[in-house]
């Protein structure tokens, strides 16, 4: 099809909202006219025919034919008067009347190759809007795209179904769409769900765990790994046991501590997230908190306990110094400073450097401190107006008070709203919080802002398949169950016809491709998302009910899944890996080890399409030939180990709804793991 001119395009609009304006050039601003979208409880209610004033003017910048990953047409544009741009990807063939739209608060407008390819393989075109507009900018493009698609495919009367989905912060935007749009999309998938209490408290739990458990992390890592036979709560000392109990009771999955570097270290760069997100949020919304933590009763900073002593006597780092020299980059921005002295054993993270401005006010910047060189390396993204004040002779106060105080901020953010059952752990018998509460619950502001105004009532206006994961330390697994309960309250008898919740075993938070080493213990959840999107479209368009959601229970803040696929349900295969009916064995080097894997696919969700073995726990998988068309499979392999050591063996399997072994999409994976000690 020839590229669309502005006049051709706008003359074919088929939505109720009418666009008018000059159409002489492709980049001409064109304004939508129609009834204004209304506002309810602070959130704009977007219908199929109303006009959102912020996104009523569109400019089309480019119209391009592209060959990869499938031949498609890309239409690029932007919303006039905003910084939000978008792309529409229309596959050349195979379109079947739908579109898919991934959302996230800070994403750019370029769809990943996999998004475009999956959309085309699933009969849909793909939309991508730059973040920053909540659900409203996404909704504006969803409505606009229908007219473009009808013209492009020459189907002027086609009913077009839309599906919106988003992970983590994108789940907030998705909930905004679920609760505040009406027939803009017909289905939604919130993934690794964030809710009203997620930020900053989820980070605080990780900070608390990382700060206190660090000294005994190796014991904890070993205890939570497959086949340890150890109770993780019994391998740490009593003080740390109470901390481990607190963070897991509030929902941090116990199993995630195998990935210590992810929970509290640099793999996901937790220190930077804590420094740039959590500390500024607390400083902005609750400026007296840090001082209160160290001076008032009810806070760890003053608590008469082993934990309080640990914070004050071991963790607290504080002293005064003088700047001797400043080194700046080519732009004159200070990058590091040399101090006259450094107190011994500075912490790797969490230091603030406070200086006094000429007007007498105090300012601070953050940096890491090297004890040997006495150099403070200034963290990136600092306020240049502050760092420019640093000069030779500047007096600085160095401390980690704010960082330490923030690690227990969750204790002072107990939600007042009903239903957050895990938080009963830090409530008294009468239901009141054990600790002093701050005036504001920060999470409410964050979730409302990031979602574009959602209040998380659960009033779903479209069909929803929620998708969460079991190994997530960023989005607490039971939080998805809380939102499920809100939907059930709102929908009542309509709940079963409009909502599903699925948990993915052996998967963590991130939708991006993971490093090979992580595949030894995790599966990518993209393929499961593929199938959920297809199930969602069949549910909406044909009335085909999707598989039953995952059966689960929640105990002590931990989501638990049944061991057998027939009881667990959902759509993910279940793998049981043993040797001699054990999940941990010891064997002499050179002796053969016989591994047995029992694989089951939940009823009516497809057949097993692949099986792969990772014998050393490195992420190097070797395929095993299997027959086709089986929903239950038993595998047996033998392996000899020449070197002594501990190996975490894994078998990774996949199932596909149609038993298709060739397609890269909807290959739903799971793992079975066990321990082999070679002596």
XYZ file of C-alpha atoms in Angstrom:
679
model
C 0.000 0.000 0.000
C 1.239 3.518 -0.805
C 2.258 5.726 2.123
C -0.669 7.611 3.602
C -0.943 11.343 2.988
C -2.427 13.504 5.673
C -5.520 14.197 3.557
C -6.077 10.511 2.726
C -5.510 9.441 6.302
C -7.713 11.887 8.094
C -10.544 11.532 5.599
C -10.801 7.845 6.508
C -11.211 8.223 10.263
C -13.963 5.937 11.448
C -14.029 6.579 15.181
C -16.800 8.635 16.703
C -14.342 11.374 17.647
C -13.982 13.679 14.642
C -10.646 15.184 13.617
C -10.477 18.497 11.793
C -7.856 20.997 10.746
C -5.397 21.745 7.991
C -4.311 18.605 6.143
C -2.009 19.993 3.475
C 1.119 18.271 4.786
C 1.876 15.074 6.631
C 3.120 17.025 9.639
C 0.122 19.351 9.875
C -1.419 19.448 13.368
C -4.852 17.831 13.242
C -7.252 18.295 16.115
C -9.841 15.841 17.343
C -13.317 17.147 18.041
C -16.063 15.511 20.028
C -17.329 15.304 23.598
C -14.708 15.927 26.259
C -13.591 12.973 28.347
C -14.993 13.252 31.869
C -13.128 12.955 35.148
C -14.087 10.688 38.039
C -12.274 10.663 41.381
C -9.406 12.545 39.763
C -8.942 10.116 36.879
C -9.872 10.865 33.271
C -12.487 8.400 32.036
C -11.575 7.574 28.442
C -14.370 6.176 26.291
C -14.272 5.104 22.666
C -15.778 8.406 21.501
C -14.602 11.100 23.930
C -11.678 13.438 23.297
C -8.838 13.823 25.803
C -7.812 17.477 25.579
C -4.141 16.737 26.251
C -3.882 14.247 23.396
C -6.350 15.629 20.880
C -3.778 16.893 18.378
C -1.606 14.470 16.433
C 1.250 14.940 13.995
C 2.303 12.095 11.697
C 6.059 12.338 11.110
C 6.912 9.279 9.029
C 5.347 6.410 7.121
C 7.823 3.630 6.308
C 7.793 0.089 4.931
C 10.145 -2.237 6.840
C 11.143 -5.845 6.124
C 12.131 -7.149 9.566
C 11.158 -9.030 11.702
C 8.226 -9.450 9.315
C 7.270 -7.180 6.434
C 5.322 -4.350 8.010
C 4.448 -0.701 7.752
C 5.541 1.658 10.518
C 3.684 4.910 11.078
C 5.463 7.298 13.441
C 3.968 10.339 15.093
C 3.580 12.427 18.207
C 1.006 14.211 20.296
C 1.308 17.923 19.656
C 2.197 19.999 22.701
C 3.697 17.027 24.536
C 6.986 15.137 24.441
C 5.174 11.859 23.803
C 5.681 10.118 20.484
C 4.437 6.781 19.175
C 4.767 4.079 16.535
C 2.193 1.862 14.846
C 3.427 -1.407 13.313
C 1.066 -2.904 10.718
C 2.087 -6.361 9.415
C 1.731 -6.864 5.682
C -0.147 -10.142 6.019
C -1.983 -12.222 8.598
C -3.909 -9.472 10.357
C -6.989 -10.837 12.082
C -8.670 -7.810 13.626
C -6.705 -7.075 16.802
C -3.757 -5.176 18.248
C -1.393 -5.565 21.181
C 0.014 -2.688 23.215
C 2.802 -2.826 25.805
C 2.835 0.057 28.306
C 5.378 1.355 30.805
C 5.834 4.765 32.493
C 9.332 5.431 31.129
C 9.481 3.392 27.915
C 10.391 4.832 24.529
C 8.161 4.521 21.490
C 10.160 1.846 19.669
C 8.730 -1.662 19.898
C 11.131 -4.550 20.355
C 11.546 -6.991 17.490
C 9.839 -9.693 19.534
C 6.784 -7.516 20.195
C 6.306 -6.883 16.482
C 6.931 -10.512 15.554
C 4.595 -11.904 18.192
C 1.867 -9.466 17.234
C 2.094 -10.470 13.580
C 2.179 -14.189 14.452
C -0.926 -13.694 16.584
C -3.010 -11.826 14.023
C -2.361 -8.386 15.442
C -0.635 -5.122 14.803
C 1.546 -3.562 17.486
C 1.391 -0.167 19.195
C 4.064 1.567 21.251
C 3.696 4.927 22.978
C 6.479 6.670 24.868
C 5.840 6.700 28.600
C 4.780 9.735 30.552
C 1.109 9.964 29.690
C -0.224 7.290 32.026
C -2.933 5.276 30.305
C -4.316 8.359 28.560
C -1.707 8.729 25.808
C -1.850 4.982 25.228
C -5.629 5.172 24.961
C -5.445 8.041 22.489
C -3.224 6.003 20.184
C -5.349 2.884 20.629
C -8.376 4.791 19.336
C -6.455 6.493 16.540
C -4.884 3.236 15.380
C -8.214 1.633 14.610
C -8.903 4.159 11.876
C -5.428 3.727 10.451
C -5.772 -0.060 10.460
C -9.191 -0.025 8.824
C -7.827 2.098 6.018
C -4.572 0.158 5.689
C -6.275 -3.223 5.458
C -9.210 -1.825 3.479
C -11.726 -3.044 6.052
C -13.757 0.071 6.889
C -16.346 -1.755 8.993
C -13.984 -4.084 10.859
C -14.429 -4.351 14.633
C -10.943 -4.158 16.068
C -10.102 -5.617 19.465
C -7.313 -4.173 21.597
C -5.198 -5.703 24.362
C -3.053 -3.680 26.744
C -0.383 -5.172 28.979
C 2.496 -3.983 31.125
C 4.997 -5.299 33.649
C 6.072 -3.787 36.974
C 5.551 -0.031 36.601
C 3.714 -0.949 33.421
C 1.246 -2.907 35.531
C 0.344 0.383 37.221
C -0.434 1.924 33.833
C -2.372 -1.219 32.927
C -4.506 -0.930 36.054
C -5.131 2.693 35.142
C -6.509 1.401 31.845
C -8.454 -1.418 33.506
C -10.298 0.926 35.857
C -10.610 4.142 33.847
C -11.208 3.284 30.194
C -14.335 2.012 28.511
C -14.186 -0.020 25.301
C -10.820 1.445 24.337
C -9.249 -1.941 24.990
C -11.164 -5.158 25.482
C -8.614 -7.043 27.550
C -5.614 -6.410 29.790
C -2.720 -8.251 31.406
C -1.009 -6.668 34.429
C 2.324 -8.468 34.904
C 4.465 -8.743 38.061
C 1.960 -6.455 39.634
C 2.751 -3.320 41.574
C 0.039 -1.952 43.856
C -0.525 0.961 46.215
C 2.055 -0.179 48.768
C 4.781 -1.384 46.420
C 6.960 1.722 46.281
C 8.968 2.416 48.329
C 8.244 -0.442 50.746
C 9.365 -3.286 48.457
C 12.750 -1.606 48.162
C 12.869 -1.071 51.915
C 12.400 -4.784 52.531
C 15.336 -5.513 50.240
C 17.402 -2.797 51.866
C 16.613 -4.137 55.337
C 17.513 -7.683 54.331
C 20.673 -6.659 52.526
C 21.893 -4.428 55.327
C 21.387 -6.874 58.181
C 21.813 -10.293 56.544
C 24.928 -9.447 54.515
C 27.346 -10.876 57.093
C 25.690 -14.318 56.953
C 24.526 -14.326 53.347
C 26.553 -17.392 52.306
C 24.774 -19.550 54.879
C 21.424 -18.228 53.723
C 22.185 -18.710 50.026
C 23.167 -22.322 50.628
C 20.089 -23.005 52.743
C 17.584 -21.818 50.135
C 19.231 -23.661 47.245
C 17.709 -26.957 46.084
C 18.396 -30.000 48.201
C 19.993 -28.243 51.168
C 17.772 -29.924 53.740
C 18.289 -26.851 55.910
C 15.824 -24.459 57.472
C 17.010 -21.001 56.354
C 15.760 -19.484 59.598
C 18.071 -21.741 61.596
C 21.313 -20.969 59.761
C 21.449 -17.318 60.834
C 21.798 -15.872 64.323
C 18.723 -14.851 66.373
C 18.860 -11.162 65.438
C 19.072 -11.927 61.736
C 16.441 -14.629 62.065
C 13.952 -11.990 63.169
C 14.867 -9.766 60.224
C 14.582 -12.666 57.774
C 11.229 -13.532 59.281
C 9.991 -9.949 58.968
C 10.908 -9.468 55.316
C 9.501 -12.856 54.294
C 6.324 -12.456 56.341
C 5.757 -9.198 54.474
C 6.230 -11.051 51.215
C 9.811 -11.178 50.020
C 10.014 -14.746 48.627
C 12.402 -16.858 50.674
C 13.780 -18.554 47.557
C 15.018 -15.279 46.049
C 17.915 -15.134 48.487
C 19.726 -17.587 46.228
C 20.117 -14.526 43.998
C 21.677 -12.367 46.684
C 23.313 -10.075 44.167
C 19.910 -9.444 42.634
C 18.132 -8.842 45.928
C 20.668 -6.519 47.501
C 23.645 -6.192 45.171
C 24.738 -4.908 41.829
C 23.212 -7.386 39.367
C 20.056 -5.253 39.211
C 21.976 -2.307 40.694
C 19.891 -2.167 43.838
C 22.171 0.398 45.527
C 21.566 2.900 42.734
C 17.803 2.325 42.817
C 17.727 2.787 46.576
C 19.862 5.925 46.374
C 18.058 7.587 43.476
C 14.480 6.483 44.180
C 13.855 5.631 47.814
C 15.970 8.256 49.572
C 14.649 11.178 47.490
C 11.048 9.990 47.946
C 11.406 9.924 51.713
C 13.172 13.289 51.722
C 10.409 14.818 49.586
C 7.336 13.375 51.271
C 8.621 12.901 54.817
C 11.526 15.316 55.476
C 11.634 14.792 59.254
C 11.741 11.002 59.105
C 15.512 10.521 59.198
C 15.908 12.723 62.270
C 12.954 11.013 63.956
C 14.479 7.602 63.230
C 17.593 8.473 65.220
C 15.957 10.471 68.026
C 12.447 9.200 68.794
C 11.071 6.083 70.432
C 9.632 3.343 68.271
C 12.360 3.429 65.628
C 15.317 1.086 65.206
C 17.676 4.042 65.568
C 16.742 4.377 69.253
C 15.548 0.842 69.902
C 17.092 -0.916 72.911
C 17.719 -4.253 71.238
C 20.446 -6.180 69.458
C 19.127 -4.801 66.190
C 19.223 -1.242 67.496
C 22.739 -1.758 68.836
C 23.769 -3.195 65.472
C 22.508 -0.134 63.629
C 24.110 2.339 66.037
C 27.362 0.579 66.909
C 28.220 -1.403 63.781
C 26.435 0.090 60.791
C 26.408 3.812 61.556
C 29.312 5.585 59.879
C 29.819 9.260 60.648
C 32.637 11.790 60.823
C 33.740 15.263 59.703
C 36.370 15.991 57.084
C 37.812 18.773 54.972
C 38.149 18.791 51.201
C 41.772 19.006 50.103
C 41.275 19.028 46.341
C 38.561 18.747 43.696
C 38.828 17.043 40.306
C 36.325 18.026 37.628
C 35.437 16.758 34.170
C 35.810 18.677 30.905
C 32.588 20.549 31.625
C 33.872 21.688 34.996
C 31.571 19.393 36.968
C 33.295 17.858 40.020
C 33.729 14.086 39.693
C 35.722 13.279 42.807
C 37.209 14.995 45.811
C 40.146 14.187 48.029
C 39.571 14.499 51.773
C 42.039 15.150 54.556
C 40.962 11.999 56.408
C 38.785 8.932 56.120
C 37.287 7.028 59.021
C 38.192 3.351 58.777
C 35.976 0.842 56.976
C 33.596 3.116 55.081
C 30.484 1.305 53.816
C 30.312 0.521 50.101
C 26.944 2.230 49.756
C 24.785 4.830 51.438
C 27.103 7.740 52.170
C 25.889 11.327 52.067
C 28.264 14.292 52.155
C 26.699 17.377 53.712
C 28.098 20.844 53.067
C 27.001 24.352 54.009
C 26.024 26.813 51.283
C 26.827 30.528 51.419
C 23.287 31.306 52.581
C 23.733 29.026 55.576
C 21.547 26.199 54.283
C 22.858 22.664 54.188
C 23.156 20.726 50.943
C 24.292 17.199 50.289
C 25.625 14.990 47.559
C 26.291 11.250 47.514
C 29.537 9.458 46.772
C 31.540 6.319 47.447
C 34.606 6.607 49.631
C 37.984 4.914 49.209
C 39.782 4.486 52.512
C 43.293 4.113 51.073
C 43.262 7.070 48.688
C 40.896 9.256 50.753
C 39.014 9.945 47.540
C 35.236 10.351 47.386
C 33.948 9.423 43.928
C 30.816 11.488 43.345
C 27.823 9.495 42.174
C 26.465 10.362 38.729
C 23.377 12.535 38.297
C 24.129 14.764 41.254
C 22.860 18.342 41.354
C 25.563 20.440 39.696
C 24.390 23.473 41.664
C 25.411 21.616 44.819
C 28.617 19.948 43.662
C 29.794 23.280 42.250
C 29.944 24.537 45.846
C 32.708 22.060 46.674
C 36.187 23.558 46.839
C 39.446 23.030 48.669
C 38.799 23.810 52.313
C 35.089 22.932 52.211
C 33.950 21.261 55.414
C 31.931 18.082 54.884
C 29.951 15.893 57.220
C 29.974 12.282 56.048
C 27.326 9.826 57.232
C 24.940 7.043 56.206
C 22.073 8.011 58.512
C 19.494 8.487 55.748
C 20.329 5.171 54.092
C 20.062 3.203 57.326
C 16.841 4.939 58.335
C 15.266 4.154 54.969
C 15.872 0.419 55.337
C 13.114 0.153 57.944
C 10.764 2.769 56.509
C 8.244 0.026 55.723
C 7.580 -0.363 59.444
C 6.161 3.136 59.472
C 4.024 2.747 56.340
C 1.537 0.102 57.477
C -1.411 0.519 55.095
C -4.629 1.778 56.647
C -6.683 0.274 53.830
C -8.228 -3.141 54.443
C -7.071 -6.366 52.872
C -3.286 -6.174 53.115
C -3.225 -9.333 55.181
C 0.537 -9.918 55.325
C 0.991 -6.633 57.166
C -0.755 -8.135 60.168
C 2.737 -9.323 61.078
C 3.664 -5.825 62.206
C 0.310 -5.064 63.777
C -0.674 -5.640 67.386
C -3.444 -7.998 68.411
C -5.922 -5.123 68.305
C -4.980 -4.363 64.682
C -3.023 -1.190 65.346
C 0.564 -0.890 64.035
C 3.416 -1.932 66.304
C 5.489 1.072 65.278
C 4.844 4.827 64.953
C 3.227 5.678 61.626
C 4.132 8.559 59.373
C 1.558 11.109 58.292
C 1.547 10.014 54.641
C 1.498 6.646 52.916
C 3.887 7.402 50.090
C 2.874 4.379 48.041
C -0.578 5.825 47.390
C 0.932 8.886 45.725
C 3.366 6.851 43.641
C 0.824 4.329 42.382
C -1.734 7.032 41.621
C 0.779 9.117 39.701
C 2.403 6.291 37.734
C -0.947 4.756 36.797
C -2.426 8.043 35.641
C -4.945 8.217 38.461
C -5.916 4.660 39.362
C -7.175 4.093 42.894
C -6.941 0.296 42.693
C -10.559 -0.354 43.517
C -10.601 -3.445 41.300
C -13.479 -2.090 39.214
C -12.375 -3.780 35.995
C -14.101 -2.527 32.858
C -12.643 -5.254 30.625
C -11.418 -8.837 30.831
C -8.193 -9.371 32.763
C -5.620 -12.146 32.967
C -3.129 -11.138 35.658
C 0.300 -12.714 35.538
C 2.736 -12.838 38.432
C 5.946 -14.699 39.224
C 7.195 -16.710 42.165
C 10.811 -15.513 42.311
C 10.192 -11.777 42.245
C 11.972 -9.548 44.742
C 10.767 -6.325 43.090
C 7.024 -7.015 42.965
C 5.869 -9.059 45.943
C 3.907 -12.134 44.724
C 1.019 -11.872 47.192
C 0.313 -8.299 46.045
C -1.299 -9.717 42.902
C -3.625 -11.731 45.133
C -4.568 -8.551 46.975
C -5.601 -6.890 43.723
C -7.437 -10.053 42.708
C -9.482 -9.749 45.901
C -10.354 -6.145 45.036
C -11.620 -7.224 41.621
C -13.646 -10.029 43.167
C -15.306 -7.585 45.582
C -16.184 -5.187 42.788
C -17.368 -7.684 40.187
C -19.123 -10.149 42.451
C -20.913 -12.743 40.327
C -19.195 -11.397 37.191
C -15.719 -12.136 38.554
C -15.219 -15.619 37.069
C -16.231 -14.400 33.613
C -13.786 -11.511 33.658
C -10.677 -12.307 35.681
C -7.850 -14.845 36.018
C -4.646 -14.832 38.066
C -1.685 -16.994 37.047
C 1.618 -17.474 38.864
C 4.751 -18.443 36.934
C 7.136 -20.715 38.803
C 10.911 -20.195 38.555
C 10.530 -16.722 37.034
C 11.531 -13.333 38.389
C 10.641 -9.723 37.680
C 12.219 -8.842 34.396
C 10.694 -9.148 30.947
C 14.065 -8.540 29.288
C 16.296 -11.419 28.215
C 18.353 -12.606 31.174
C 22.076 -13.478 31.295
C 22.872 -17.103 30.522
C 24.002 -17.863 34.072
C 20.575 -16.917 35.422
C 18.858 -19.430 33.151
C 20.256 -22.153 35.393
C 17.587 -21.267 37.966
C 15.047 -19.101 36.117
C 12.857 -19.235 33.040
C 11.886 -16.328 30.840
C 8.180 -15.551 31.261
C 7.704 -13.965 27.821
C 6.436 -17.216 26.339
C 3.829 -17.558 29.055
C 2.770 -13.988 28.330
C 2.408 -14.944 24.653
C -0.089 -17.636 25.542
C -1.990 -15.447 27.975
C -2.414 -12.784 25.288
C -3.740 -15.387 22.878
C -6.048 -16.817 25.527
C -7.245 -13.315 26.335
C -8.089 -12.544 22.711
C -9.964 -15.832 22.312
C -11.873 -15.104 25.527
C -12.880 -11.645 24.339
C -13.562 -12.369 20.690
C -14.968 -15.889 20.728
C -16.096 -16.411 24.295
C -13.574 -19.232 24.726
C -12.876 -19.407 28.437
C -9.153 -19.426 29.244
C -7.610 -22.081 31.482
C -8.353 -21.818 35.165
C -5.984 -19.549 37.042
C -3.196 -21.011 39.146
C -4.260 -22.711 42.371
C -2.266 -21.284 45.256
C -2.294 -20.488 48.930
C -0.607 -17.753 50.942
C 1.008 -18.527 54.278
C 3.269 -16.210 56.284
C 3.522 -13.876 53.305
C 4.674 -16.648 50.968
C 2.693 -17.782 47.926
C 2.638 -21.581 47.759
C 1.840 -23.742 44.712
C 0.638 -27.372 44.645
C 3.255 -29.903 43.561
C 1.253 -31.579 40.785
C 0.159 -29.930 37.561
C -3.358 -31.326 37.838
C -3.749 -29.572 41.192
C -1.750 -26.455 40.356
C -3.646 -25.839 37.108
C -2.729 -22.695 35.176
C -0.804 -23.203 31.932
C 2.774 -23.950 33.040
C 4.243 -27.468 32.976
C 5.493 -28.848 36.290
C 8.818 -30.679 36.593
C 9.972 -32.991 39.368
C 13.712 -33.802 39.203
C 15.289 -36.465 41.411
C 18.020 -39.073 41.600
C 17.131 -42.126 43.611
C 13.949 -40.301 44.647
C 16.060 -37.612 46.310
C 16.658 -33.953 45.508
C 20.181 -34.091 46.936
C 22.744 -36.853 46.558
C 26.436 -37.383 47.237
C 28.530 -39.401 44.800
C 32.177 -40.230 44.256
C 33.841 -38.558 41.278
C 33.650 -40.733 38.181
C 30.588 -42.654 39.331
C 27.448 -42.355 37.171
C 24.448 -40.433 38.454
C 21.029 -41.337 37.097
C 18.594 -38.435 36.910
C 14.869 -38.841 36.516
C 12.466 -36.075 35.589
C 8.702 -36.350 35.713
C 6.927 -33.709 33.633
C 3.222 -32.886 33.599
C 1.302 -30.294 31.628
C -1.914 -28.954 33.204
C -5.031 -30.490 31.631
C -6.025 -29.113 28.219
C -3.117 -26.671 27.970
C -0.990 -28.382 25.329
C 1.824 -30.876 25.046
C 5.533 -31.005 25.834
C 7.690 -29.638 23.031
C 11.235 -29.696 24.431
C 13.468 -30.908 27.247
C 16.976 -29.661 28.004
C 19.553 -30.552 30.659
C 21.995 -28.302 32.494
C 24.216 -30.761 34.348
C 26.532 -28.259 36.031
C 24.194 -25.377 36.852
C 25.908 -22.961 34.474
C 23.048 -22.252 32.086
C 24.551 -24.465 29.376
C 21.620 -26.637 28.324
C 21.782 -29.756 26.169
C 18.647 -30.878 24.353
C 17.202 -34.334 24.853
C 15.127 -35.916 22.112
C 11.542 -36.530 23.145
C 8.427 -37.773 21.440
C 5.674 -35.416 20.397
C 2.125 -34.995 21.593
C 2.658 -35.964 25.233
C 1.230 -34.103 28.203
C 2.956 -36.408 30.710
C 6.572 -37.423 30.223
C 9.244 -39.303 32.160
C 12.876 -38.644 31.304
C 15.979 -40.546 32.390
C 19.612 -39.589 31.771
C 22.960 -40.602 33.286
C 25.948 -38.376 33.926
C 29.446 -38.774 35.372
C 31.249 -35.975 37.204
C 35.043 -35.961 37.029
C 35.599 -32.991 39.338
C 34.705 -32.638 42.977
C 32.266 -29.933 43.924
C 28.603 -29.094 44.345
C 26.454 -28.999 41.216
C 22.918 -27.699 40.862
C 21.476 -29.748 38.048
C 18.514 -28.467 36.081
C 16.102 -29.780 33.500
C 14.142 -27.219 31.503
C 10.996 -28.186 29.656
C 8.541 -26.335 27.466
C 4.972 -26.920 26.403
C 2.935 -25.381 23.619
C -0.835 -25.214 23.335
C -0.776 -26.703 19.817
C 2.282 -28.880 20.320
C 4.192 -26.733 17.826
C 7.923 -27.368 18.228
C 9.006 -24.817 15.614
C 7.436 -21.536 16.708
C 9.474 -19.260 18.984
C 6.277 -18.009 20.635
C 4.178 -19.420 23.471
C 6.732 -22.077 24.459
C 5.808 -22.116 28.145
C 8.801 -23.162 30.246
C 9.541 -24.467 33.710
C 12.506 -25.954 35.552
C 13.258 -28.852 37.824
C 16.412 -28.608 39.965
C 18.412 -30.711 42.418
C 21.792 -30.820 44.159
C 24.703 -33.186 43.474
C 27.671 -33.247 45.860
C 30.692 -34.869 44.199
C 33.527 -36.001 46.470
